[in-house]
mmCIF file of C-alpha atoms in Angstrom:
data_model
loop_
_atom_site.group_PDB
_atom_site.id
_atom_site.type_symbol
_atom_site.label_atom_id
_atom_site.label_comp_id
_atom_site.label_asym_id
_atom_site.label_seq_id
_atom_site.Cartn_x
_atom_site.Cartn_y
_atom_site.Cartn_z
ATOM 1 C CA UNK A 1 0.000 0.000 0.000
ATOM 2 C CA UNK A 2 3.044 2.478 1.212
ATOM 3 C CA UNK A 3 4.658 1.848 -2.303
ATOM 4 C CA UNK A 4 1.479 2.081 -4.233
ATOM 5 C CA UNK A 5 0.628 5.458 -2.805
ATOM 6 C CA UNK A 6 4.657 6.608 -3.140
ATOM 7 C CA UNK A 7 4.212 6.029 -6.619
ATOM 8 C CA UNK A 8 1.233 8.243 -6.881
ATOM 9 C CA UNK A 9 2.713 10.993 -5.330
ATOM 10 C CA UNK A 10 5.866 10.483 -7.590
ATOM 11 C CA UNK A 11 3.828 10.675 -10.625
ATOM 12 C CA UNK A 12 1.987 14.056 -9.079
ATOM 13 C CA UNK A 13 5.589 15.580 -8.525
ATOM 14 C CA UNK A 14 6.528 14.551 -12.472
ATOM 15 C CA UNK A 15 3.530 15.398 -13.366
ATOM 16 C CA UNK A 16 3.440 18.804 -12.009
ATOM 17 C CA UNK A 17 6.919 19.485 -12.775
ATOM 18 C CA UNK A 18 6.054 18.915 -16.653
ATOM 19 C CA UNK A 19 3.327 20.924 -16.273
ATOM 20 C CA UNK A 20 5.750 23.622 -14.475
ATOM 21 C CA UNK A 21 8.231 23.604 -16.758
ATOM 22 C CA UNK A 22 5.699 23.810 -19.937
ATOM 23 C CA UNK A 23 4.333 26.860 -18.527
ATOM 24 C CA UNK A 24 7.172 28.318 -17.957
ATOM 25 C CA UNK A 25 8.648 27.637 -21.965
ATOM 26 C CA UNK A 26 5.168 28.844 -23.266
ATOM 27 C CA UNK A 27 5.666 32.518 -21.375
ATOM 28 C CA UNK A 28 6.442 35.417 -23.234
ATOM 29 C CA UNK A 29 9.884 36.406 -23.314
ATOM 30 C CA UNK A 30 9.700 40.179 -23.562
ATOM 31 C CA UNK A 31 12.994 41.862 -24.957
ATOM 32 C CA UNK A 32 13.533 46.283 -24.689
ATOM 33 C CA UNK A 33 16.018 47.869 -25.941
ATOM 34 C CA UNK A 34 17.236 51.080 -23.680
ATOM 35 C CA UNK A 35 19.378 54.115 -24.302
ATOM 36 C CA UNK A 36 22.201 55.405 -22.197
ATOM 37 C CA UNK A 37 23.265 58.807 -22.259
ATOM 38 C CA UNK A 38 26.831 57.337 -21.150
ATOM 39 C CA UNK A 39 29.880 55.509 -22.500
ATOM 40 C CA UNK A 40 30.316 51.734 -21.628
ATOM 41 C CA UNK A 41 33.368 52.577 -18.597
ATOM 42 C CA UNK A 42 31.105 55.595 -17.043
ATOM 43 C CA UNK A 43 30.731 54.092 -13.647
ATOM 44 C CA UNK A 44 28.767 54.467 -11.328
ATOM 45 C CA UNK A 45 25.962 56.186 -14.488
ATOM 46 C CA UNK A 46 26.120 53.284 -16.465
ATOM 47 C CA UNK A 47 26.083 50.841 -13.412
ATOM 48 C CA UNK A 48 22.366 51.652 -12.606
ATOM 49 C CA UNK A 49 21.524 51.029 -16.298
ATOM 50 C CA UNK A 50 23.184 47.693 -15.920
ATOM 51 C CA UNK A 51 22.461 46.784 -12.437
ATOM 52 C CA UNK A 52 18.196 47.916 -13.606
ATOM 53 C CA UNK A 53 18.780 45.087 -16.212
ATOM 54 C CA UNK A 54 20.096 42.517 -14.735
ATOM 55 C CA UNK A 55 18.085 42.395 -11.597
ATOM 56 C CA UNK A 56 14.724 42.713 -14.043
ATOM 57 C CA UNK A 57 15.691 39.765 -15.999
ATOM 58 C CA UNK A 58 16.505 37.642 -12.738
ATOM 59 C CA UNK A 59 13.239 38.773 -11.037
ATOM 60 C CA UNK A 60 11.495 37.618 -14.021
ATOM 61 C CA UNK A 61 12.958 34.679 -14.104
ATOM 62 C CA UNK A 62 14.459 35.875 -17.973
ATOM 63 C CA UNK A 63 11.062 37.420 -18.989
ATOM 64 C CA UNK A 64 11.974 40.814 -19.380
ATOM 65 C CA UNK A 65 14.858 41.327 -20.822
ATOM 66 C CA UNK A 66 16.338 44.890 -21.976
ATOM 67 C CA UNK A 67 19.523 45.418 -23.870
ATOM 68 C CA UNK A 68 21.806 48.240 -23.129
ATOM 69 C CA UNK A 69 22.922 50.700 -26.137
ATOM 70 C CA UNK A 70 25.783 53.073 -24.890
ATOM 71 C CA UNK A 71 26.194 56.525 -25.938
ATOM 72 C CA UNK A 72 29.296 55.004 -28.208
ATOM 73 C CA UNK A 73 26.344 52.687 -30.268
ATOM 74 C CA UNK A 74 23.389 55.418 -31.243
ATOM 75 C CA UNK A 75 25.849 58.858 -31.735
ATOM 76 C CA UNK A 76 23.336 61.103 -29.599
ATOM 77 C CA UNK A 77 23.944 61.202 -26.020
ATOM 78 C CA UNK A 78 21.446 64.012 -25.760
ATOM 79 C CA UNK A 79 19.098 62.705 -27.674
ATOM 80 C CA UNK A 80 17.325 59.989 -25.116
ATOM 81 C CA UNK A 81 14.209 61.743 -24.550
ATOM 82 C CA UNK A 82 13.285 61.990 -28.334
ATOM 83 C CA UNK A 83 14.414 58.486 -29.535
ATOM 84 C CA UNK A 84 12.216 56.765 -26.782
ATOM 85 C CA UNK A 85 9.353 59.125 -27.000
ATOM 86 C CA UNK A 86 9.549 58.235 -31.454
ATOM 87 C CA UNK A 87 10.088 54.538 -30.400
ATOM 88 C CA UNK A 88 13.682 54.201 -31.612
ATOM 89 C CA UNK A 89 14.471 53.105 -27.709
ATOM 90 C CA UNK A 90 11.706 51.417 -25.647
ATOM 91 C CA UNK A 91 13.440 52.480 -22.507
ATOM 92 C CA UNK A 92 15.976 55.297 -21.537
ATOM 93 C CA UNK A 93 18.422 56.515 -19.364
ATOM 94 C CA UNK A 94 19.925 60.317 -18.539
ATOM 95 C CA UNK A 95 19.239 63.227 -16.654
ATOM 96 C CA UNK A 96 16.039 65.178 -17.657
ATOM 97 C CA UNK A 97 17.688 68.724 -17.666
ATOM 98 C CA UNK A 98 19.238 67.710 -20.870
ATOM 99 C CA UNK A 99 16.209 68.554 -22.785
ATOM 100 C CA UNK A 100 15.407 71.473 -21.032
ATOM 101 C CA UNK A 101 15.699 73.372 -24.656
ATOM 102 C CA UNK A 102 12.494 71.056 -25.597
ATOM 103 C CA UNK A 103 10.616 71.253 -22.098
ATOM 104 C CA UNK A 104 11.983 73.622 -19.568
ATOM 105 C CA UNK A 105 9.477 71.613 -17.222
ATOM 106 C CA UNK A 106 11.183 68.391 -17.262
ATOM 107 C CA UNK A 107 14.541 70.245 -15.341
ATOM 108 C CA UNK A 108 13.541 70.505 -11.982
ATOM 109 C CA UNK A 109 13.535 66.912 -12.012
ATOM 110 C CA UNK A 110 17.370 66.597 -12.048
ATOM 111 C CA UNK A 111 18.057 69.001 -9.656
ATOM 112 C CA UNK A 112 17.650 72.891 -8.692
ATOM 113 C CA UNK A 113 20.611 75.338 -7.282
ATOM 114 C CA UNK A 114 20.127 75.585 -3.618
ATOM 115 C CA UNK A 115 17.627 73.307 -3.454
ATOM 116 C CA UNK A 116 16.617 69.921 -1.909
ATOM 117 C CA UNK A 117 19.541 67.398 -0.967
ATOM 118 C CA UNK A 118 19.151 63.709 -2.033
ATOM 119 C CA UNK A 119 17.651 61.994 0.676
ATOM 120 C CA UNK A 120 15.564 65.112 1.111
ATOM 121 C CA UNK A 121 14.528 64.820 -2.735
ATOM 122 C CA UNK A 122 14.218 60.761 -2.409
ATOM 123 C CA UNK A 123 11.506 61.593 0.038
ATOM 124 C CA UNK A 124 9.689 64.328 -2.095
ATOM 125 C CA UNK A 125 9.379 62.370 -5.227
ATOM 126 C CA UNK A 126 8.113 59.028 -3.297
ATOM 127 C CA UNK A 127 6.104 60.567 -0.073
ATOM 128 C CA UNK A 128 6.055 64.313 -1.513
ATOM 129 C CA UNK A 129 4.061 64.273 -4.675
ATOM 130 C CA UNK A 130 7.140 64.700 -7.133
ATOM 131 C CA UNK A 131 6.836 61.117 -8.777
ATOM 132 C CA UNK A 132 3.072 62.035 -9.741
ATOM 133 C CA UNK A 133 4.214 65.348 -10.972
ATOM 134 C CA UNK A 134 7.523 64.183 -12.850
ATOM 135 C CA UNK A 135 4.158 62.092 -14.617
ATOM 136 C CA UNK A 136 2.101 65.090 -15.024
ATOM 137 C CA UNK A 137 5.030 66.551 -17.172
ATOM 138 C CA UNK A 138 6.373 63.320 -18.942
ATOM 139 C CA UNK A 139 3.110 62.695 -19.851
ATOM 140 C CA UNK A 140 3.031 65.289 -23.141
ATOM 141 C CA UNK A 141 5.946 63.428 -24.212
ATOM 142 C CA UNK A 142 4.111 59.850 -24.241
ATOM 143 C CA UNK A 143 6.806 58.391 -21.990
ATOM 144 C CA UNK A 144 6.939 57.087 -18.075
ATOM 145 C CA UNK A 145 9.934 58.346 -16.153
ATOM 146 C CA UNK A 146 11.730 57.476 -12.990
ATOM 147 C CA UNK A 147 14.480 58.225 -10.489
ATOM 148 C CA UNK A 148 17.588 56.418 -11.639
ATOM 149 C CA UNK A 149 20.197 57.445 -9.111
ATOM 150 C CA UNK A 150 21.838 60.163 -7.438
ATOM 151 C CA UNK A 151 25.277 61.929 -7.896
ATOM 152 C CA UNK A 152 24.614 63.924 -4.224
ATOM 153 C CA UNK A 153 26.014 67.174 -4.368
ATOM 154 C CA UNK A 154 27.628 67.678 -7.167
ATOM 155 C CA UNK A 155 30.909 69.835 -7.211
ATOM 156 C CA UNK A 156 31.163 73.208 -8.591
ATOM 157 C CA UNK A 157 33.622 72.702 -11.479
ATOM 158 C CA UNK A 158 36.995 73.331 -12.799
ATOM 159 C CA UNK A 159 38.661 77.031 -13.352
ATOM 160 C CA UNK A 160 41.601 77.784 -15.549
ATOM 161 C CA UNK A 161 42.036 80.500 -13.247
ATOM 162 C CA UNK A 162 41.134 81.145 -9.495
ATOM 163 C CA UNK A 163 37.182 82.882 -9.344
ATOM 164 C CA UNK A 164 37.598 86.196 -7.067
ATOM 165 C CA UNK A 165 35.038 88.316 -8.301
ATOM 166 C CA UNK A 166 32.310 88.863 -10.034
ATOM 167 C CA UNK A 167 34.272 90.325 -13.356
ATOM 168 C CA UNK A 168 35.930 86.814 -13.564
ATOM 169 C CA UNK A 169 33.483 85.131 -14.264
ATOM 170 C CA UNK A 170 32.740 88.146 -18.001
ATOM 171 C CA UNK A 171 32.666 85.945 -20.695
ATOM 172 C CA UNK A 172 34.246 82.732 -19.253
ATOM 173 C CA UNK A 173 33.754 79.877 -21.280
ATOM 174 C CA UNK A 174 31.997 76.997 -19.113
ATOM 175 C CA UNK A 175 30.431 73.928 -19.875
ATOM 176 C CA UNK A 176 27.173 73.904 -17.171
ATOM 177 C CA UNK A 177 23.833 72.490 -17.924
ATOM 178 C CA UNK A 178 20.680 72.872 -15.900
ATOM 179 C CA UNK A 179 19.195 75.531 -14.307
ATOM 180 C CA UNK A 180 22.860 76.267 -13.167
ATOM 181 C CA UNK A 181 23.851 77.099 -16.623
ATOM 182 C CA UNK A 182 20.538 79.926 -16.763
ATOM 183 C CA UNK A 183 22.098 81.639 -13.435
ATOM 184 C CA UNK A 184 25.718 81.780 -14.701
ATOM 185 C CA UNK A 185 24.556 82.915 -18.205
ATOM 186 C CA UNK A 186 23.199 85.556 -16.501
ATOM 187 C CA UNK A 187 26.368 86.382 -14.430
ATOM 188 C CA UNK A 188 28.161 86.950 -17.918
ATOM 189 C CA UNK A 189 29.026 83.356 -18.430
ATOM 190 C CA UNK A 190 29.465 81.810 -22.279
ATOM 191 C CA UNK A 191 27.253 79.119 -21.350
ATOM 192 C CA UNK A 192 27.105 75.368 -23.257
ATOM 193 C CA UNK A 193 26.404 72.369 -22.807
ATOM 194 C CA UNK A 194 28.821 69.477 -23.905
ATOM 195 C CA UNK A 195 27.989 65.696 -23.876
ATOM 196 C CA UNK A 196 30.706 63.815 -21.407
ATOM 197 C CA UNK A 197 32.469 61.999 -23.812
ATOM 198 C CA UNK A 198 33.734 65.192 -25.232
ATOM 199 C CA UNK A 199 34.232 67.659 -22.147
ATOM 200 C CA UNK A 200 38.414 66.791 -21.675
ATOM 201 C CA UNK A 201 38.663 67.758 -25.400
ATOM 202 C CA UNK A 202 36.848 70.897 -25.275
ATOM 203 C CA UNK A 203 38.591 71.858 -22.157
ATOM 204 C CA UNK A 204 41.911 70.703 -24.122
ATOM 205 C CA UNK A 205 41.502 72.790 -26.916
ATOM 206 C CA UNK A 206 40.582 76.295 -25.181
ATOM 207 C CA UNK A 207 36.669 75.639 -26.307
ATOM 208 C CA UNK A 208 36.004 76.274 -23.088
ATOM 209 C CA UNK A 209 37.464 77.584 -19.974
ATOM 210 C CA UNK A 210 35.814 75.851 -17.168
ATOM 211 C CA UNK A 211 33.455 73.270 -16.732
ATOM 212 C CA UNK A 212 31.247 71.129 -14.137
ATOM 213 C CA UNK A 213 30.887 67.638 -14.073
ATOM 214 C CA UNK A 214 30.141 65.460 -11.564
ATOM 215 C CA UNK A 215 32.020 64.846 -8.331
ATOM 216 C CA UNK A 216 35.973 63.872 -7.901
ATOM 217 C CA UNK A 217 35.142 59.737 -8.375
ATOM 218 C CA UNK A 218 34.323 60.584 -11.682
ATOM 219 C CA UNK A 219 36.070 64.173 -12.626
ATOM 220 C CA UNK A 220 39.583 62.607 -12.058
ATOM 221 C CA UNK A 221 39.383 60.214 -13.873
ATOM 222 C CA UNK A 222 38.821 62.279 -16.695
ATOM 223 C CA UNK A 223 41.829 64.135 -16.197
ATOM 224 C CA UNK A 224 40.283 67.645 -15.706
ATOM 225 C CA UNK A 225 43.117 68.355 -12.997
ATOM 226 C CA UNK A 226 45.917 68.425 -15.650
ATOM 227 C CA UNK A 227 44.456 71.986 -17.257
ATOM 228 C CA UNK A 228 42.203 73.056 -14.573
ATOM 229 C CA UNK A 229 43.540 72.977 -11.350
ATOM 230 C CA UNK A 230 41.099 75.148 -9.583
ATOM 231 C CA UNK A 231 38.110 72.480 -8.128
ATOM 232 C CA UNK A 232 35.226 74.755 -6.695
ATOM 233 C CA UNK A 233 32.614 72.984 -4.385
ATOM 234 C CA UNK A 234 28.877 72.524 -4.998
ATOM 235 C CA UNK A 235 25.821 75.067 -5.118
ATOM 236 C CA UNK A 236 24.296 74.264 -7.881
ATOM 237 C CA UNK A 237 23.226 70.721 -7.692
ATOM 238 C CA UNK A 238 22.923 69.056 -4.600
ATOM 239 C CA UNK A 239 20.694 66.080 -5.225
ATOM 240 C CA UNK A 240 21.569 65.341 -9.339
ATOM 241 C CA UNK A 241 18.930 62.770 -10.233
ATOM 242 C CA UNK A 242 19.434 60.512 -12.981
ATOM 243 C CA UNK A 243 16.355 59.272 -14.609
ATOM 244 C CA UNK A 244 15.201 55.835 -16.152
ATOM 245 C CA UNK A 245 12.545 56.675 -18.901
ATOM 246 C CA UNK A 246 10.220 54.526 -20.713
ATOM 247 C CA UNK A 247 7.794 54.828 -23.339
ATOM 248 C CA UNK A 248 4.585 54.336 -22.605
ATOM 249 C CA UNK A 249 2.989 52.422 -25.393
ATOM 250 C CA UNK A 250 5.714 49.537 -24.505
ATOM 251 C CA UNK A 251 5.250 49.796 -20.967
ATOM 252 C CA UNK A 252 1.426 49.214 -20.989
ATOM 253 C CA UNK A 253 1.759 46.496 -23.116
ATOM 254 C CA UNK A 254 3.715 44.154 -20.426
ATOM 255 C CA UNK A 255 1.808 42.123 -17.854
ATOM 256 C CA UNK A 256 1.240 44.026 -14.385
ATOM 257 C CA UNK A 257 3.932 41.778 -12.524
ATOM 258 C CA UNK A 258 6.497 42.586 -15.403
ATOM 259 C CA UNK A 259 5.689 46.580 -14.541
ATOM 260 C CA UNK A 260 5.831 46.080 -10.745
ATOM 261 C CA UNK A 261 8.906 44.272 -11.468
ATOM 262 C CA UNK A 262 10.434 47.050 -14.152
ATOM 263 C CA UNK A 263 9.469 50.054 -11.471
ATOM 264 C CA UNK A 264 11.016 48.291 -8.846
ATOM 265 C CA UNK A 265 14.769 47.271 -10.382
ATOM 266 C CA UNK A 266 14.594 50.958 -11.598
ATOM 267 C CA UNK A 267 13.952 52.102 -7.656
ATOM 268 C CA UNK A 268 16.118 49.445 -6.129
ATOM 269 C CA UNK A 269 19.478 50.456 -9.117
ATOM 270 C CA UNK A 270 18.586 54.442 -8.133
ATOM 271 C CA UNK A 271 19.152 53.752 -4.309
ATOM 272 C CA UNK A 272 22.394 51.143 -5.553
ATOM 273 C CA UNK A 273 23.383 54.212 -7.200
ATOM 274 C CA UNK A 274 23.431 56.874 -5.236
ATOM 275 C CA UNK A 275 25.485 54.472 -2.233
ATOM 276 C CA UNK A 276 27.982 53.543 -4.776
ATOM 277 C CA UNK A 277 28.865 56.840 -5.810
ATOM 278 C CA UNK A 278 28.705 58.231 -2.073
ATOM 279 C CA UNK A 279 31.680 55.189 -1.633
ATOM 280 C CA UNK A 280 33.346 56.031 -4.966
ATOM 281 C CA UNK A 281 33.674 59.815 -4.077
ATOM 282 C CA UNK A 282 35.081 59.033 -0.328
ATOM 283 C CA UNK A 283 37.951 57.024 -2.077
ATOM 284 C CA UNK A 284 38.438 59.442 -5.125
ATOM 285 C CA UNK A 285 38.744 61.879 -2.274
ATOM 286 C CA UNK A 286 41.276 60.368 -0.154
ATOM 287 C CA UNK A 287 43.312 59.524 -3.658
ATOM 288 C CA UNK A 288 43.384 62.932 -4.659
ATOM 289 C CA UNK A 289 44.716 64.790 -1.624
ATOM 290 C CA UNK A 290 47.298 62.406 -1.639
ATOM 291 C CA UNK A 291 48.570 62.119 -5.111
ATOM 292 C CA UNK A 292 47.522 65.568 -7.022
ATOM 293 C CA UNK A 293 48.543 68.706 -4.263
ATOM 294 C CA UNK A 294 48.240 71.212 -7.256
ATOM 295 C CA UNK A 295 44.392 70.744 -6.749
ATOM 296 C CA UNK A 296 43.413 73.446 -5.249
ATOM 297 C CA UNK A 297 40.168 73.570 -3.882
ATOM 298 C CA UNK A 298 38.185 76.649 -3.344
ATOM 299 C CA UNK A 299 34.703 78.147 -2.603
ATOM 300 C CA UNK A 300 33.119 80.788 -4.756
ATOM 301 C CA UNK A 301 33.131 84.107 -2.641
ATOM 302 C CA UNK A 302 30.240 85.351 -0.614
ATOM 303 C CA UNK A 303 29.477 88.248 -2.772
ATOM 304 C CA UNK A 304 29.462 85.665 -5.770
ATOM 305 C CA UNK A 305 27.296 83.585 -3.655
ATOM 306 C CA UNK A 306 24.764 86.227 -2.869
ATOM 307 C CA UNK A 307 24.777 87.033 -6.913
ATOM 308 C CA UNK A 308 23.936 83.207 -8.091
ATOM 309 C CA UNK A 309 21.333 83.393 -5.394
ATOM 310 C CA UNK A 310 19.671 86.169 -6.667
ATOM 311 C CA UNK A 311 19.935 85.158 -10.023
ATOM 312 C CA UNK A 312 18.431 82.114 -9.105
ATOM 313 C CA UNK A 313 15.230 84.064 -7.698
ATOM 314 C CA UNK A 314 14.904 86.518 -10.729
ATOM 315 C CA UNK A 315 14.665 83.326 -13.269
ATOM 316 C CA UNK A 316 12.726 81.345 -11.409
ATOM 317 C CA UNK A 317 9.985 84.659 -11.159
ATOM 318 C CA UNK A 318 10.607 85.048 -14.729
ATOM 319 C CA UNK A 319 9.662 81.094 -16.016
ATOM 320 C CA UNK A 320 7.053 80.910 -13.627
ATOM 321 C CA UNK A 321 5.333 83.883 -14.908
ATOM 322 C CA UNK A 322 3.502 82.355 -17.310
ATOM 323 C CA UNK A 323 4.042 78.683 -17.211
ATOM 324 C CA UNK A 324 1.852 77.149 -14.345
ATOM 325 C CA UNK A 325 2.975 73.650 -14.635
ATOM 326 C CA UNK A 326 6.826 74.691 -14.012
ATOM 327 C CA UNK A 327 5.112 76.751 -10.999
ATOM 328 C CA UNK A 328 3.457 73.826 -9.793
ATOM 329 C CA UNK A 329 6.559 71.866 -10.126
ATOM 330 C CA UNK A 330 8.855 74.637 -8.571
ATOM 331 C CA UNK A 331 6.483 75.105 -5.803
ATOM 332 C CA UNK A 332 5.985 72.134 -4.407
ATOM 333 C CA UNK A 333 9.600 71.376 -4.558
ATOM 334 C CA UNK A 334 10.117 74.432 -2.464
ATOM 335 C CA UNK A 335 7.403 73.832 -0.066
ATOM 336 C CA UNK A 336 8.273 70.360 0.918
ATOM 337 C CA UNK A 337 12.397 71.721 1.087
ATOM 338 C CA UNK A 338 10.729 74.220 4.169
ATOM 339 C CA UNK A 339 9.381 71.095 5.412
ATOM 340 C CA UNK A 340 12.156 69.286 5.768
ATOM 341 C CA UNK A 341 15.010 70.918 5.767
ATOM 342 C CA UNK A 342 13.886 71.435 9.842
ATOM 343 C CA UNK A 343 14.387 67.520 10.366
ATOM 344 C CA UNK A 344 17.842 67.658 8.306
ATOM 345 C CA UNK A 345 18.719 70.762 10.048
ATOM 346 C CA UNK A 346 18.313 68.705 13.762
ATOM 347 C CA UNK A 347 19.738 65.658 12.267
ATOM 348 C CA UNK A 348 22.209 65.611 9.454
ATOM 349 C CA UNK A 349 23.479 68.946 10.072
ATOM 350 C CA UNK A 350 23.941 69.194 14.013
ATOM 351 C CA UNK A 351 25.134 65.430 14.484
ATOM 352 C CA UNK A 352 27.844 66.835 11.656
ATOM 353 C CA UNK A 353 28.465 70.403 13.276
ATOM 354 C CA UNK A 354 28.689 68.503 16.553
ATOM 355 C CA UNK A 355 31.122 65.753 15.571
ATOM 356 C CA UNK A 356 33.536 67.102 12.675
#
């Protein structure tokens, strides 16, 4: 009787198994193609891209699979927004102040001067209303987006030539994109905007005589040091947000657990991110005080300060004038940094004043 009724349960198992395993060869397989605005060795940016990919396709057990095309394969770094809203790209990858030319409301979304710190913009786009508005705006442009990982504060750039005073900064050539680049255009600044790939060349051949970048894990390795040695800290970004973009025709065509597995790899390789380049910029840190001394870094004066602050107001007056969804945008941004900058204030900010 005990071997009848093992053999009974030993043809459920194979049974089921079969069954299992036919299922699982008659699922969909559903394969995106995604857009980077960086080269193939741009770590930590191209990391989330990766990192999103591979932990969708093991979460889906190989359902959803998305190849990566690098900056180096489709020629137009800039270009993500447009080739995944015209369905070149199912999926993207950049920062949304790139295409602030084509929607000036998309570049709050990276990052404002003076404004909201990572974990303090983390908290406004998932508990503050900024992922439902980053929707409101995408939406015009037929695509989803998402956070896709911070830089932190980003520093202030490289200088030829130390930055005294205001008249220093008369028709200085600098590569600085964003709302950043608005406010030093109107300080006198030759503003542009450069993809990465090519800023070391224009710095190299006098196209330019400054520029911004990122943070030291990523700014030394690009040699900027060898021409520049002036290395200013941050104002103007201090929560740079990449984002993961998605057109939305493709994305409503995949089953709901193949979306709530998408959003999530795209939240979980932000956060991965963010940490990784926090760890990459203590080390690049430590590497440069020790082996490049000619660095010399430097804060911009106050009275330059106080000018790129109220620069920043005037512009912000100015596009909000008559554009109600950038107001919208702008002001709830601001409202929720009153909010809690308080908390980072008691926190963050006196654990650090208390213990440095």
């Amino acid at each position: 009787m005990k071997r009848i009724m093992m053999k009974t349960v030993l043809k459920i198992i194979f049974v089921g198994c079969c069954m299992l395993l036919t299922l699982h060869a008659n699922e969909k397989v559903y394969k995106l193609k995604m857009a980077t605005t960086w080269g193939p060795t741009l770590s930590p940016l191209i990391d989330a891209a990766n990192n999103m990919a591979k932990m969708a396709e093991e979460l889906s057990n190989g359902q959803l699979q998305i190849r990566i095309d690098t900056a180096n394969k489709h020629k137009s770094p800039l270009g993500i927004l447009d080739m995944v809203k015209g369905g070149q790209y199912d999926m993207g990858h950049s920062a949304s102040y790139y295409w602030k030319g084509k929607d000036i409301n998309t570049l709050p979304f990276t990052s404002m001067p003076f404004g909201l710190t990572s974990p303090e913009q983390y908290a406004w786009f998932y508990h503050g209303g900024g992922l439902e508005l980053m929707q409101k705006v995408y939406n015009k442009h037929h695509v989803y987006s998402f956070p896709g990982g911070s830089t932190g504060v980003q520093m202030g750039g490289w200088f030829r030539k130390e930055i005294k005073t205001l008249t220093d900064l008369q028709g200085l050539k600098m590569r600085i994109p964003g709302f950043a680049g608005e406010i030093m255009a109107r300080l006198g600044v030759q503003v542009t905007n450069i993809a990465p790939g090519e800023l070391y060349t224009a710095l190299e051949t006098n196209s330019i005589d400054a520029l911004e970048w990122v943070g030291p894990s990523m700014d030394i390795t690009m040699g900027f040091h060898k021409i520049a040695p002036f290395y200013y800290t941050g104002w103007h970004e201090p929560a740079s947000e990449m984002h993961f973009i998605i057109n939305q025709k493709v994305y409503k065509k995949l089953p709901k657990h193949l979306q709530d597995i998408l959003v999530a790899s795209m939240r979980l390789a932000a956060y991965d991110m963010y940490i990784q380049n926090y760890d990459m910029n203590a080390s690049a840190w430590e590497m440069m005080k020790k082996e490049y001394p000619n660095i010399m870094v430097k804060t911009f004066p106050k009275p330059i300060m106080d000018a790129m602050k109220k620069a920043n107001e005037e512009l912000i007056i100015e596009m909000t004038q008559d554009n109600a969804l950038l107001k919208e945008v702008l002001d709830s941004q601001k409202a929720y940094q009153k909010k809690v900058r308080v908390w980072t204030q008691m926190s963050d900010y006196l654990y650090l004043k208390d213990n440095l």
